[in-house]
């Protein structure tokens, strides 16, 4: 007997052997059959989906759950365009603290909205003895007041209180780690938001590190969230590469650096597991720290690498030798060169054809880099909503020649490079459907077309957010398509993305989300 039979729907299975179905049978959280294989079988429950369109649950291959959850509960200055208005929000947050010396966090900082960066002197006007920390929306910088600057190690570089990349890490290190209980609650908030948008599985893009980590025991917070029933979707955890330590393993192991006890990609189960090793090679376009081979338009610099190229290569190679899948953050084309050099060296030292190494973002990829990415077998894990949300700005700082190279689609597919969709939530909009719409239209929020030749089809965009996402996370044997034997993770939509006008894809209603055959909103 089936646990559940879903009927009267248009199932877009993403499985070429059975691309469309009308019935789907579920037993103990798994898909056991489609159409005639299950139509006549008895079931404890039969759900009439009334003609809805059903897809495999969306997979967000690059997201920051804890950061998203904290940001949802943090005072925000997003949308403010005047410095005085920003300072008024900060002053209100300061007034709600208990005592001088407290830390005050503010979200939503973006210098572009203000026309300039805030300064420590600006913040000093309203700090009242508190330590102020305004995180840049990109996650690659922050602005702090003098009370924080006075505590930083001597020589920490900053621009009138704005700290970028590793300097930001020095400011983060001054604060106590978040408690596991608080982290678990934040993770749960973000996970519930993901479910409402049809995401049933995601990859958390870097825990425990200096840049984006929230605690040295952050993995334990995800276990706690699971134990408390706060983790309603599948999560794979990327571990920050700066957590690797030298080890005295047996010479035959060939492992120079490792995580404690040799933990590596693949540990865990279907609900919570350890994924790739996350290596940051550069910053971001929003903060103007993505590492380019030529300067930004209108600026006198070309961004920055996170470290010396040899040191970055060492991290990549040692992670590969220790058996990790690699997720190498590279937004600028110079950073992509470093990433590809390092991956090529690693594979030459110890070939692992099935490693499925990834370039996270691949935000600016030159034409000459495409064949090399294909030859190395790396996936491009892109965030289409970056250009939907920020495309006008990004196009202006890249210039006419480079703008079409940003967050490519068609060129990756034509070169045989796996194209994987993701969001980088909370940096940009997390909706997979709006990302699909951009991948087809290539239109920014203002309507500007950015690299229109990089447009792909709706089917290809859906593939990027299902099948390709599963493969990038080594989940393709259990997720990504509505195939018998796989987990019954699916999303019920109010319309078919393949049949509506492209401009409407992002507004399609997510009616219900199922994980292991159970709806996110239990029926009465």
CSV table of C-alpha atoms in Angstrom, one decimal, residues 60-64 205 329-331 358-363 380-390 394 406-408 412 419-425 427-429 435 438-439 442 465:
chain,number,residue,atom,x,y,z
A,60,UNK,CA,19.9,26.0,-3.8
A,61,UNK,CA,23.5,25.0,-4.2
A,62,UNK,CA,24.9,28.1,-2.5
A,63,UNK,CA,23.2,29.8,0.5
A,64,UNK,CA,23.9,31.2,3.9
A,205,UNK,CA,28.3,28.0,1.8
A,329,UNK,CA,34.8,31.2,-4.5
A,330,UNK,CA,35.9,33.2,-7.6
A,331,UNK,CA,33.9,36.1,-8.8
A,358,UNK,CA,33.0,23.8,-8.3
A,359,UNK,CA,33.7,27.4,-9.0
A,360,UNK,CA,31.3,29.4,-6.8
A,361,UNK,CA,29.8,32.4,-8.5
A,362,UNK,CA,32.0,32.4,-11.7
A,363,UNK,CA,30.8,36.0,-11.9
A,380,UNK,CA,29.8,26.9,-12.5
A,381,UNK,CA,27.6,27.6,-9.5
A,382,UNK,CA,26.0,30.9,-10.5
A,383,UNK,CA,23.5,33.3,-8.8
A,384,UNK,CA,21.3,34.7,-11.6
A,385,UNK,CA,19.4,37.0,-9.2
A,386,UNK,CA,22.6,39.0,-8.7
A,387,UNK,CA,22.1,40.5,-12.2
A,388,UNK,CA,18.4,40.7,-11.7
A,389,UNK,CA,18.9,42.8,-8.6
A,390,UNK,CA,22.2,44.5,-9.2
A,394,UNK,CA,27.5,45.6,-12.3
A,406,UNK,CA,29.0,38.1,-16.2
A,407,UNK,CA,27.1,35.2,-14.7
A,408,UNK,CA,27.0,33.4,-18.0
A,412,UNK,CA,28.8,27.4,-20.0
A,419,UNK,CA,25.5,25.1,-15.0
A,420,UNK,CA,24.2,25.2,-11.4
A,421,UNK,CA,21.6,27.6,-10.1
A,422,UNK,CA,21.8,29.1,-6.6
A,423,UNK,CA,21.0,32.3,-4.7
A,424,UNK,CA,23.7,33.3,-2.2
A,425,UNK,CA,20.8,34.2,0.1
A,427,UNK,CA,23.0,38.7,-0.5
A,428,UNK,CA,20.3,38.6,-3.2
A,429,UNK,CA,16.8,37.5,-3.8
A,435,UNK,CA,16.3,33.2,-11.0
A,438,UNK,CA,16.4,36.0,-15.4
A,439,UNK,CA,18.3,33.1,-16.9
A,442,UNK,CA,18.7,38.2,-19.0
A,465,UNK,CA,18.0,24.4,-10.2
